[in-house]
Short mmCIF file of C-alpha atoms and ligand atoms in Angstrom, two decimals:
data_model
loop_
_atom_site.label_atom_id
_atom_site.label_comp_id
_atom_site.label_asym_id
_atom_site.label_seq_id
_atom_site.Cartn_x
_atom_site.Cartn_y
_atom_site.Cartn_z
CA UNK A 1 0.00 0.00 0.00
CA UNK A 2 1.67 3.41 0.68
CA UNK A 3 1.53 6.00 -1.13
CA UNK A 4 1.65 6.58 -5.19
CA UNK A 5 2.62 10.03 -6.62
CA UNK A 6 -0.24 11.54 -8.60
CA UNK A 7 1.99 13.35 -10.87
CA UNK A 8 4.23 11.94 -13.59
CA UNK A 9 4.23 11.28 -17.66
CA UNK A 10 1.86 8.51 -16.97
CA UNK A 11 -1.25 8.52 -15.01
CA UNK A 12 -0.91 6.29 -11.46
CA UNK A 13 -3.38 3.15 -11.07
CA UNK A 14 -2.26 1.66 -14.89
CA UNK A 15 1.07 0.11 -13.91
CA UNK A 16 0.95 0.72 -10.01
CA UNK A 17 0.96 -2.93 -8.53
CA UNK A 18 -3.20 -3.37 -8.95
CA UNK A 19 -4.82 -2.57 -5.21
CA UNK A 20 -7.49 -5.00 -3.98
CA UNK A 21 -10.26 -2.87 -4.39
CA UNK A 22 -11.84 -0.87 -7.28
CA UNK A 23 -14.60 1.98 -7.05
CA UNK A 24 -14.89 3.29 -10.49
CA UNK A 25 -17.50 5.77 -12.27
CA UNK A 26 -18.83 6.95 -15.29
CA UNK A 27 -20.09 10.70 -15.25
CA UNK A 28 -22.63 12.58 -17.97
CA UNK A 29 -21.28 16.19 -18.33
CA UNK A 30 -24.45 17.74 -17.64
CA UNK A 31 -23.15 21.42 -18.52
CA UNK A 32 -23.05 22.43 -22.02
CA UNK A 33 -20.55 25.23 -21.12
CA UNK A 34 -16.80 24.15 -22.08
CA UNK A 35 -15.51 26.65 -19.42
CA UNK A 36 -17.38 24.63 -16.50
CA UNK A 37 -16.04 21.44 -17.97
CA UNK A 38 -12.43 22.76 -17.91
CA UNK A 39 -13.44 23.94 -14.11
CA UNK A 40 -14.46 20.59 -13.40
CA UNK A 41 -11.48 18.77 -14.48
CA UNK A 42 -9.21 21.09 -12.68
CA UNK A 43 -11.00 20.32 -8.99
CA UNK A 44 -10.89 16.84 -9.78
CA UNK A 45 -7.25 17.05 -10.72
CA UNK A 46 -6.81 19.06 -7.10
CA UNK A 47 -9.00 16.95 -5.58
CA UNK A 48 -7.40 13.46 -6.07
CA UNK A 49 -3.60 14.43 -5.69
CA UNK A 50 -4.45 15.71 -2.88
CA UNK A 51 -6.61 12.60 -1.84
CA UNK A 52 -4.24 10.39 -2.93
CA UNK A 53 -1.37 12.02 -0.63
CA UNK A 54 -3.34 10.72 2.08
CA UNK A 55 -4.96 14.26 2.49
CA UNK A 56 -8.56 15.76 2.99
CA UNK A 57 -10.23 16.85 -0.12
CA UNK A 58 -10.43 20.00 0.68
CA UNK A 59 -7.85 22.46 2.91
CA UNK A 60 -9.96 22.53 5.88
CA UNK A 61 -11.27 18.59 6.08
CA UNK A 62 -13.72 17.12 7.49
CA UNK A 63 -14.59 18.60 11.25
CA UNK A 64 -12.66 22.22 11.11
CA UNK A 65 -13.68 24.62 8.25
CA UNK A 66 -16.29 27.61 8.28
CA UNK A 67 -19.44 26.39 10.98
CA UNK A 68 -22.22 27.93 8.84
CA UNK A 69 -20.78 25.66 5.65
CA UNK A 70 -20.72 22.30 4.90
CA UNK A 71 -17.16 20.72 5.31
CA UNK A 72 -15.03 20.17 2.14
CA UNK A 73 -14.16 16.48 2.57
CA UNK A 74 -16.97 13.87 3.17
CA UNK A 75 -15.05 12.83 6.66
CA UNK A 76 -14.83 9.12 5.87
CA UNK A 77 -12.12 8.64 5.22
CA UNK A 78 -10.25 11.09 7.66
CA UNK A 79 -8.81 8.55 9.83
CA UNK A 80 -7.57 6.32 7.44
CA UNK A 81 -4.12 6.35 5.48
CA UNK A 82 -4.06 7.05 1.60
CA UNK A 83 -4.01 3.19 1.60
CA UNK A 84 -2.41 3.40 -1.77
CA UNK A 85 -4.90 4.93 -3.30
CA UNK A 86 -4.62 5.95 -6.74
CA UNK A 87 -7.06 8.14 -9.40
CA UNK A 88 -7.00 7.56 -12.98
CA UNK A 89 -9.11 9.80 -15.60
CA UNK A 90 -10.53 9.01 -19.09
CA UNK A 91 -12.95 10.65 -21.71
CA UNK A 92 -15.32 8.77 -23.34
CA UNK A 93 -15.98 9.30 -27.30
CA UNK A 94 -19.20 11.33 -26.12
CA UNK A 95 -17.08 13.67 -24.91
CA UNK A 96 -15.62 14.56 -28.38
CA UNK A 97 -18.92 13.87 -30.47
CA UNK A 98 -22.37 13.79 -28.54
CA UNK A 99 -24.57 10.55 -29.70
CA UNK A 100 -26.71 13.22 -31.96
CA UNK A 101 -23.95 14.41 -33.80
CA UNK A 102 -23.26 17.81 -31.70
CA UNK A 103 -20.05 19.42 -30.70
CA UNK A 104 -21.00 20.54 -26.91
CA UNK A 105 -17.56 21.63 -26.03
CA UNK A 106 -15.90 22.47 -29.30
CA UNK A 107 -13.29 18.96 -29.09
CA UNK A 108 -14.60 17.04 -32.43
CA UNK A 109 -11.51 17.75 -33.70
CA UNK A 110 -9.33 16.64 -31.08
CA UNK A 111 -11.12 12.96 -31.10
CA UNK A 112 -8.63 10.31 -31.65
CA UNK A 113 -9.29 8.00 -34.40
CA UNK A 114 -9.13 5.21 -31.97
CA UNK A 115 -11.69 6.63 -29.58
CA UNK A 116 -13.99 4.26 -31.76
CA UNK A 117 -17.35 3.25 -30.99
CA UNK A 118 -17.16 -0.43 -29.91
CA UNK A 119 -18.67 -2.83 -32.27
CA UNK A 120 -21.74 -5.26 -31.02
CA UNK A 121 -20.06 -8.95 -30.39
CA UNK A 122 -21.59 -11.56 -30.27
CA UNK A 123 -23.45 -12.62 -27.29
CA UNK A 124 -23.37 -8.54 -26.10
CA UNK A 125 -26.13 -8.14 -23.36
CA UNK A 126 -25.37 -4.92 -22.60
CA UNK A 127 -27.17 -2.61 -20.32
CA UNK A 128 -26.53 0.95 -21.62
CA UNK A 129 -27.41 1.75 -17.70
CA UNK A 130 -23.81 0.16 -17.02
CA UNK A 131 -22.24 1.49 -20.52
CA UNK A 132 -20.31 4.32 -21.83
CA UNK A 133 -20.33 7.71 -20.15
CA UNK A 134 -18.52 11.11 -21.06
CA UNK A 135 -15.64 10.72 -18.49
CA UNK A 136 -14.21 8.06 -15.95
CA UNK A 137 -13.00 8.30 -13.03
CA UNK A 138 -11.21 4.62 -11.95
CA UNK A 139 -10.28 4.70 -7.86
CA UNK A 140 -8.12 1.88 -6.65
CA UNK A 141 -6.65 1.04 -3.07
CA UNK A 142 -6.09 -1.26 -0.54
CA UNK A 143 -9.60 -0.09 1.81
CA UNK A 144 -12.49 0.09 0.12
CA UNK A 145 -13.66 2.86 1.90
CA UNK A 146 -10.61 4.92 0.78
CA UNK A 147 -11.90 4.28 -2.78
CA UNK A 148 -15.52 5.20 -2.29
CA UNK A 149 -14.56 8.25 -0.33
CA UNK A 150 -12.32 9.30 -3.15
CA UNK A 151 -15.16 9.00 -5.84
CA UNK A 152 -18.06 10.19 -3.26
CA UNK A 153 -15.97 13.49 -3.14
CA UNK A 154 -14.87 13.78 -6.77
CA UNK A 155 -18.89 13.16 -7.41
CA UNK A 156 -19.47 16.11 -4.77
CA UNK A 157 -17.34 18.32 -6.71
CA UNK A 158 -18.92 17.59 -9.80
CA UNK A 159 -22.34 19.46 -8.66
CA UNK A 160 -23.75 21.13 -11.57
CA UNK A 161 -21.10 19.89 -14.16
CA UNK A 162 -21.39 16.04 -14.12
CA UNK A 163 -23.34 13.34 -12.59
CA UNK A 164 -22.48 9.44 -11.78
CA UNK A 165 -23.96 7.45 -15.08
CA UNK A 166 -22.51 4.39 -13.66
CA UNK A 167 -20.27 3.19 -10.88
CA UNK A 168 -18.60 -0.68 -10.19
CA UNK A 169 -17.36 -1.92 -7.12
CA UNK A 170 -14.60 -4.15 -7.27
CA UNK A 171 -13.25 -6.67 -4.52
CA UNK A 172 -10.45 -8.83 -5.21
CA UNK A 173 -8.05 -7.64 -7.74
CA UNK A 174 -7.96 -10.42 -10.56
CA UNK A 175 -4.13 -9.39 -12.23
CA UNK A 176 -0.88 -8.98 -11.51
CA UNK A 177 1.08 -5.62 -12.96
CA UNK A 178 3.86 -6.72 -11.37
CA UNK A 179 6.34 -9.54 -10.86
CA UNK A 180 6.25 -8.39 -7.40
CA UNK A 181 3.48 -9.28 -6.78
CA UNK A 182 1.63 -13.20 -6.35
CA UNK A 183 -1.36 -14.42 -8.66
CA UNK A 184 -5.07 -13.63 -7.49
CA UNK A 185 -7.63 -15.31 -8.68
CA UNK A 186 -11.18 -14.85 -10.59
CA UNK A 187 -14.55 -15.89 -9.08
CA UNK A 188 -14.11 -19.65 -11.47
CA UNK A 189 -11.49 -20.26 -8.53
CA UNK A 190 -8.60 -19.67 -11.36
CA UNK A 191 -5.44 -17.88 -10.96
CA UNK A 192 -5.87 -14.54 -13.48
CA UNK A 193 -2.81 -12.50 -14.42
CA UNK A 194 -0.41 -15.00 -14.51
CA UNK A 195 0.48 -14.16 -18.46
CA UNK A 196 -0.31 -10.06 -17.93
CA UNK A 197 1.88 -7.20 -18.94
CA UNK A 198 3.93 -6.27 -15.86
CA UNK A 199 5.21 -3.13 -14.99
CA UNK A 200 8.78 -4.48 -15.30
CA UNK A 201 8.54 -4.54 -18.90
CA UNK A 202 8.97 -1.08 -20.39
CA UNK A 203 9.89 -1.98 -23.99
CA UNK A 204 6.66 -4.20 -24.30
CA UNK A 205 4.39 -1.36 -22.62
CA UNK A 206 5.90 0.84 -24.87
CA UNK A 207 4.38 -1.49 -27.29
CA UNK A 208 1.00 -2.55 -26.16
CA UNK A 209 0.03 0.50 -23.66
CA UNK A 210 1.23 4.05 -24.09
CA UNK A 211 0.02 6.11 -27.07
CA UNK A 212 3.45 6.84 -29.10
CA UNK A 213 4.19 9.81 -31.07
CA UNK A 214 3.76 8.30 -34.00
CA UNK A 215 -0.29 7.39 -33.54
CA UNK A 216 -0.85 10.80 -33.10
CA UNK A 217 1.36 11.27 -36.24
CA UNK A 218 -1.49 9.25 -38.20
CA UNK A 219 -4.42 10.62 -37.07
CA UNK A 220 -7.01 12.64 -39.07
CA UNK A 221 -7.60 14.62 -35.73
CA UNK A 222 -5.02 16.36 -33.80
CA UNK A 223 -4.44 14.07 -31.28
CA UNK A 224 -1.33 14.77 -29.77
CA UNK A 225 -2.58 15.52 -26.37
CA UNK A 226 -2.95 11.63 -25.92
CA UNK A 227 0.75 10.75 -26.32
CA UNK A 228 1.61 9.25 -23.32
CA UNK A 229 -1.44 8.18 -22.50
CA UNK A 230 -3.91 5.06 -23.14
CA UNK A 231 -6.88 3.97 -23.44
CA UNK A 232 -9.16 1.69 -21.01
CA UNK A 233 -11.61 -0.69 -21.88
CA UNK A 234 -14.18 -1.80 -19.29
CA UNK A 235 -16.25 -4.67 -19.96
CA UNK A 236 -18.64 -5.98 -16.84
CA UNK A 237 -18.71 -9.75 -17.30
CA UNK A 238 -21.44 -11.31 -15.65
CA UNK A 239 -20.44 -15.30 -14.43
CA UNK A 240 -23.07 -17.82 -14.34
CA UNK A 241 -21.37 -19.43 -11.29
CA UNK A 242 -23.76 -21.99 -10.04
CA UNK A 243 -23.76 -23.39 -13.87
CA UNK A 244 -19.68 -23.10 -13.37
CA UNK A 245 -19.84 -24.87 -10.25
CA UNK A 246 -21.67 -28.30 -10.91
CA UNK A 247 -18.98 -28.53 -14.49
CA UNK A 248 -16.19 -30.85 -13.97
CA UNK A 249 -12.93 -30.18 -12.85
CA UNK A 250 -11.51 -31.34 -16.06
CA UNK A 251 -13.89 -29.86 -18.68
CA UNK A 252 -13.61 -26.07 -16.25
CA UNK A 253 -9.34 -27.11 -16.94
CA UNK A 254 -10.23 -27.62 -20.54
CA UNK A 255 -12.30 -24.11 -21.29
CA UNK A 256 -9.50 -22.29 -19.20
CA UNK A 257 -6.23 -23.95 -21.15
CA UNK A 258 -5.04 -24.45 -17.32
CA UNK A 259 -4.54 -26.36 -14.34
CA UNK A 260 -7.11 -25.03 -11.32
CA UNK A 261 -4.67 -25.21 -8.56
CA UNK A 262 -1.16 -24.12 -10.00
CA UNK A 263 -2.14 -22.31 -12.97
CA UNK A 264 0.09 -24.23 -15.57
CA UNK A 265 -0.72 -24.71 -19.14
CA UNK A 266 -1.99 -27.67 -19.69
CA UNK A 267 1.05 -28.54 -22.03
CA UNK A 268 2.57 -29.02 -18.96
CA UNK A 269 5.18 -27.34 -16.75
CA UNK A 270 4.83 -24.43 -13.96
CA UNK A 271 2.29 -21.59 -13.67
CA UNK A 272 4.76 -19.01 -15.92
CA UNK A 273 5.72 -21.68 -17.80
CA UNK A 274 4.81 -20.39 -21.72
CA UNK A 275 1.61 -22.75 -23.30
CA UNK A 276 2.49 -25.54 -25.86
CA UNK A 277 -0.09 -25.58 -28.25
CA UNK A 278 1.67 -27.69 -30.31
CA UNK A 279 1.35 -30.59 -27.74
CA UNK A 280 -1.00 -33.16 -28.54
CA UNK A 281 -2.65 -35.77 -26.61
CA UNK A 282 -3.16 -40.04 -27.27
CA UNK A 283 -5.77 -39.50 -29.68
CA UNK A 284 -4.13 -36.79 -31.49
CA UNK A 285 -6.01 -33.64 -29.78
CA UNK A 286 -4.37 -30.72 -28.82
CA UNK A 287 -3.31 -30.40 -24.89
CA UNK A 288 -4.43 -26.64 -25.13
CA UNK A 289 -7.99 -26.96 -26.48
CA UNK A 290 -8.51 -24.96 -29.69
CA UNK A 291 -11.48 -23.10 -27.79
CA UNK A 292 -9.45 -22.95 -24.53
CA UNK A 293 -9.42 -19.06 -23.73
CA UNK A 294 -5.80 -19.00 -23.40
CA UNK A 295 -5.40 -20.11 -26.27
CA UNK A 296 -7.75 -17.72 -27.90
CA UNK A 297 -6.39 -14.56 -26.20
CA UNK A 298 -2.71 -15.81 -26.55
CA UNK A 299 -0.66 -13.28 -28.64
CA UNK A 300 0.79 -15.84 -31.12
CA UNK A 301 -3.11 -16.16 -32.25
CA UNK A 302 -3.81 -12.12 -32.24
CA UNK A 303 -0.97 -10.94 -33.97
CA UNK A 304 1.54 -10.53 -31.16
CA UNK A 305 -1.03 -8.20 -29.07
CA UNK A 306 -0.58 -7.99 -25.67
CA UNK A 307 -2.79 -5.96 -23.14
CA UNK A 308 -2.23 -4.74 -19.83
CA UNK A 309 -5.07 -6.58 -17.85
CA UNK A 310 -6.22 -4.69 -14.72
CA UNK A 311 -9.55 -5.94 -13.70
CA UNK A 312 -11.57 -7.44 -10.09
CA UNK A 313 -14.47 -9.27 -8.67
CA UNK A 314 -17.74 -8.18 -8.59
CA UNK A 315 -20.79 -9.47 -6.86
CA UNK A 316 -23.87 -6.80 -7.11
CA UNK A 317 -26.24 -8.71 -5.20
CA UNK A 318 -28.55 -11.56 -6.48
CA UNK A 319 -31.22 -11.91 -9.72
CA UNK A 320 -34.93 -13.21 -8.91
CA UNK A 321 -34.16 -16.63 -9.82
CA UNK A 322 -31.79 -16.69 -6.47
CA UNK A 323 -27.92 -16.40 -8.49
CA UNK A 324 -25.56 -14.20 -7.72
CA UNK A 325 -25.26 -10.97 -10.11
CA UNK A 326 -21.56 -12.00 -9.60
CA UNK A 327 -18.64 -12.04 -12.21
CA UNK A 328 -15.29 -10.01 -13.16
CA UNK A 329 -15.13 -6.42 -14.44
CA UNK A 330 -12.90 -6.35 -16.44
CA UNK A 331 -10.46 -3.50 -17.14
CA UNK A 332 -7.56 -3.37 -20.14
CA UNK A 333 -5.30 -0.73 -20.93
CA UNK A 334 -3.99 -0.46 -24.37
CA UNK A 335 -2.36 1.71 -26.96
CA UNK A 336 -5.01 1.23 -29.56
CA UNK A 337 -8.27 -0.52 -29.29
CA UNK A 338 -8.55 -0.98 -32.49
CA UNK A 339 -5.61 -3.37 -33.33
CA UNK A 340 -5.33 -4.14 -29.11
CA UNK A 341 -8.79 -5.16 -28.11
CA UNK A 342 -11.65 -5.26 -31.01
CA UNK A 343 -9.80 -8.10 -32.59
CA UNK A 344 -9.55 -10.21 -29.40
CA UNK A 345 -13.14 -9.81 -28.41
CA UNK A 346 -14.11 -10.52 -31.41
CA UNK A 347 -12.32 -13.90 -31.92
CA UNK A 348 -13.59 -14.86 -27.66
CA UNK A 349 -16.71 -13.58 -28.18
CA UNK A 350 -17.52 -15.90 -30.79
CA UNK A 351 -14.58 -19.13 -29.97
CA UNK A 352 -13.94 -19.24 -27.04
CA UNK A 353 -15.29 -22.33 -24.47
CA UNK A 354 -16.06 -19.96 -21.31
CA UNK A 355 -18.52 -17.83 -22.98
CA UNK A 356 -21.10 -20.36 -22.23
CA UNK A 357 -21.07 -19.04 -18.84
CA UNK A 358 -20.32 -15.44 -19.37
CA UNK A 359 -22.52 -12.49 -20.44
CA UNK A 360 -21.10 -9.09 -21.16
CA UNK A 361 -23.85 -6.62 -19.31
CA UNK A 362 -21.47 -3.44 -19.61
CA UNK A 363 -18.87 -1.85 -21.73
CA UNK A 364 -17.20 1.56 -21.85
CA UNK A 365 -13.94 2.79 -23.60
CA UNK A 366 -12.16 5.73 -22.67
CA UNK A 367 -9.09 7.92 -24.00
CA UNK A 368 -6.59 8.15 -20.45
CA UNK A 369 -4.76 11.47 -21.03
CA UNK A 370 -1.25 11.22 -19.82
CA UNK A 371 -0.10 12.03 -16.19
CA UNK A 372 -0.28 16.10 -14.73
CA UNK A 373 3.67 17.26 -15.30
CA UNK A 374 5.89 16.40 -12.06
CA UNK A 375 6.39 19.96 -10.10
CA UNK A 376 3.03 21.26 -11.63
CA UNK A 377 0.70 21.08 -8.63
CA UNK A 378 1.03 21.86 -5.09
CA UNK A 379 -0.64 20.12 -2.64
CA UNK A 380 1.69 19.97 0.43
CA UNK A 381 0.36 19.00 3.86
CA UNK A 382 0.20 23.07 4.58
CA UNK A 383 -3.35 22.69 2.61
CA UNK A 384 -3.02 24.41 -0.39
C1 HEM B 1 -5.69 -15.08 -19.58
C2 HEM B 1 -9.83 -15.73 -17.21
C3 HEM B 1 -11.98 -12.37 -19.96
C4 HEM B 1 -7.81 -11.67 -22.27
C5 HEM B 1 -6.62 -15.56 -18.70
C6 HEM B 1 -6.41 -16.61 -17.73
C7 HEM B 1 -7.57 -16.79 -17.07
C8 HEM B 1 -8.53 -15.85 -17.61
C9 HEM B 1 -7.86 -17.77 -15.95
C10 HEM B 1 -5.10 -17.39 -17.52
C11 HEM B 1 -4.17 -16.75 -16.56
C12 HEM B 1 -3.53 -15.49 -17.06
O1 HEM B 1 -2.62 -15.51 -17.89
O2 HEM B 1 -3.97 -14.44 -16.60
C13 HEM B 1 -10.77 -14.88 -17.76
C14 HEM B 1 -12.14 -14.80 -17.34
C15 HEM B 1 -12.74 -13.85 -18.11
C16 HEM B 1 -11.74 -13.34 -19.01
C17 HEM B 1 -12.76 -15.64 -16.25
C18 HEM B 1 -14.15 -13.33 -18.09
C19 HEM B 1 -14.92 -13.35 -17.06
C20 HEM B 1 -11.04 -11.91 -20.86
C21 HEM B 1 -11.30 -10.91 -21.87
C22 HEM B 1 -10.11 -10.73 -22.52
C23 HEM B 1 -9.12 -11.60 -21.91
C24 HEM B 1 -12.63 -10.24 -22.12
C25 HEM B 1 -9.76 -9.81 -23.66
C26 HEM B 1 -10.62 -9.37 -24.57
C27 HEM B 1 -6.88 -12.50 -21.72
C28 HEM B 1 -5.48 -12.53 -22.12
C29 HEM B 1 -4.87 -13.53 -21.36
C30 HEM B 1 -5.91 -14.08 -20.50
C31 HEM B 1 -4.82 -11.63 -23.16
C32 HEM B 1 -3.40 -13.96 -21.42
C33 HEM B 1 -3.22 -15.00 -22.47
C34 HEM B 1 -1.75 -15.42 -22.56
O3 HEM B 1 -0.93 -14.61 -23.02
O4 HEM B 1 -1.44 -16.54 -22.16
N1 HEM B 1 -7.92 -15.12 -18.61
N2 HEM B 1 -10.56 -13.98 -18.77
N3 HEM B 1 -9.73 -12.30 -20.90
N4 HEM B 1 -7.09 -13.44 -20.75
FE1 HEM B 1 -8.84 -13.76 -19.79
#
């Protein structure tokens, strides 16, 4: 835990080792006035490096400003450490182009080419309640209640400018983003992240995650505020657990591509140990099924793309037939969505064994700006 610098060429809570626990929103800029939504984005920019230093949203906190006003941090939190808490920001294509065509806040042409508008794959159930959004706001750290204060506040701030669309809570981290740290595991009892990008490998996020010059270079727009940043794709995968749960240890192996309890390929060896999906068995079938998902979402079978997986648990209750609304929400960061994530989907949406108990229910993508210049902000302990 600890604490993570807001500042720096990259936003914090992409590579930072993933926290255990997610609280992340969608807002709907509710102001058509581009001035307000620059105001907005420069209290939430105070706001969370300040929150994330472990301080009170506002100079005076919780229980000592003005008497006759109400106090400028939510007081949750104000006992607990920053927990390493971290706040990432994204704009959503609406942002740039409203559904109807308009251009509220004069950006159309600033809209990168990639912002796309994710196609329908197959087997989409999506709720447009849980979907899309003009801007996102991810929180992630070790207490939950850190994470909920941080967007509760950043929501307060918002009065009159934006308003939650959509918000996830997230519970057990399901990657790793860094060698550092062990493998968790999904709600099909599975270790998840053991093949991620890690944080210790520069050249390939170089690669897969940050926006390079030379995207911006292409575009039709004028992009270049992106480079350095990414984009994330959020996809809320419902499970159908109790289905999951009565299916045979070997045939939940099989969908998966590996073992339950160590996480190896099923080509044999240890849990980092690369798959073989050359190895066949005694009757001439693959080891690696050809509709095993790690097979599907390997890179030598989607043209050497990697992505930086950063998602977590979710259980929202129960449905009125008695199952949990339960499943993982997935988050991915990647340099284009377009060659990094559309493709993918695509080819597991339609392949790949595990769908049969998975429904997509939400989706959003989102352009992540880069990180706010090192020495650009003060927010020291003094309370500015
Ligand atoms: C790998 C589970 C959805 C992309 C894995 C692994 C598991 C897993 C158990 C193996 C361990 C690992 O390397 O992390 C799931 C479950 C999902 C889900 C339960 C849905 C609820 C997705 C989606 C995508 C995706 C939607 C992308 C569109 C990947 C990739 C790998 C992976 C790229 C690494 C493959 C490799 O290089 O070996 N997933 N996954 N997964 N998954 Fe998923």
């Amino acid at each position: 835990a600890g604490t993570y610098p807001f500042t720096g060429r990259h936003q914090a809570g992409i590579v930072t080792p993933a926290q255990d626990r997610l609280y992340l929103a969608s807002f709907d800029v509710t102001t058509d006035d581009r001035e307000d939504l620059v105001a907005l984005l420069q209290r939430w920019t105070t706001i969370a490096a300040r929150l994330t230093q472990g301080l009170s949203a506002g100079p005076y906190g919780a229980a000592s400003g003005p008497y006759d006003a109400p106090p400028d941090d939510t007081g949750e939190a104000a006992d607990l450490p920053a927990a390493g808490l971290t706040v990432t920001f994204g704009f959503g294509r609406s942002l740039f182009v409203a559904a109807d065509g308009t251009d509220r806040f004069g950006l159309a042409d600033r809209l990168p080419d990639a912002l796309v508008e994710l196609p329908h794959f197959p087997a989409d159930a999506l709720d447009p309640a849980r979907s899309d959004g003009d801007l996102v706001v991810q929180a992630c750290a070790d207490d939950p209640q850190v994470a909920v204060h941080a967007i509760r506040n950043l929501s307060r701030a918002a009065f009159g400018a934006a308003t939650i669309r959509w918000t996830q809570l997230g519970y057990g981290r399901t990657s790793s983003t860094s060698t550092a740290q062990t493998t968790p595991r999904n709600l099909f009892g599975f270790k998840d992240g053991t093949a991620n990008l890690k944080a210790e490998e520069p050249d390939e996020l170089e690669r897969h995650v940050w926006v390079g010059e030379d995207a911006a270079a292409h575009d039709s727009r004028d992009s270049s505020w992106l480079v350095g940043g990414t984009y994330l794709v959020a996809r809320r995968i419902r499970m159908q657990i109790e289905t999951w749960d009565r299916t045979s240890l070997r045939e939940q192996e099989a969908l998966v591509g590996r073992t339950k309890g160590e996480g190896a390929p099923l080509s044999g060896g240890e849990e980092l140990t690369e798959p073989d999906f050359e190895v066949t068995g005694r009757e001439g079938t693959p080891l690696v099924a050809l509709n095993s998902h790690v097979r599907l979402a390997h890179p030598t079978h989607n043209d050497g793309v990697r992505m930086l997986r950063r998602g977590y648990n979710f259980t929202d209750g129960n449905d009125s037939l008695g199952r949990l609304d339960a499943g993982l929400f997935f988050i991915a960061f990647v340099r284009d969505p377009r060659t990094h994530y559309v493709p993918m989907q695509t080819t597991l949406s339609r392949d790949d064994g595990l769908m049969e108990y998975l429904q997509h229910t939400g989706s959003g993508l989102f352009a992540v700006p880069p990180g706010v210049p090192d020495g650009s902000l003060v927010t020291g302990s003094d309370g500015t």
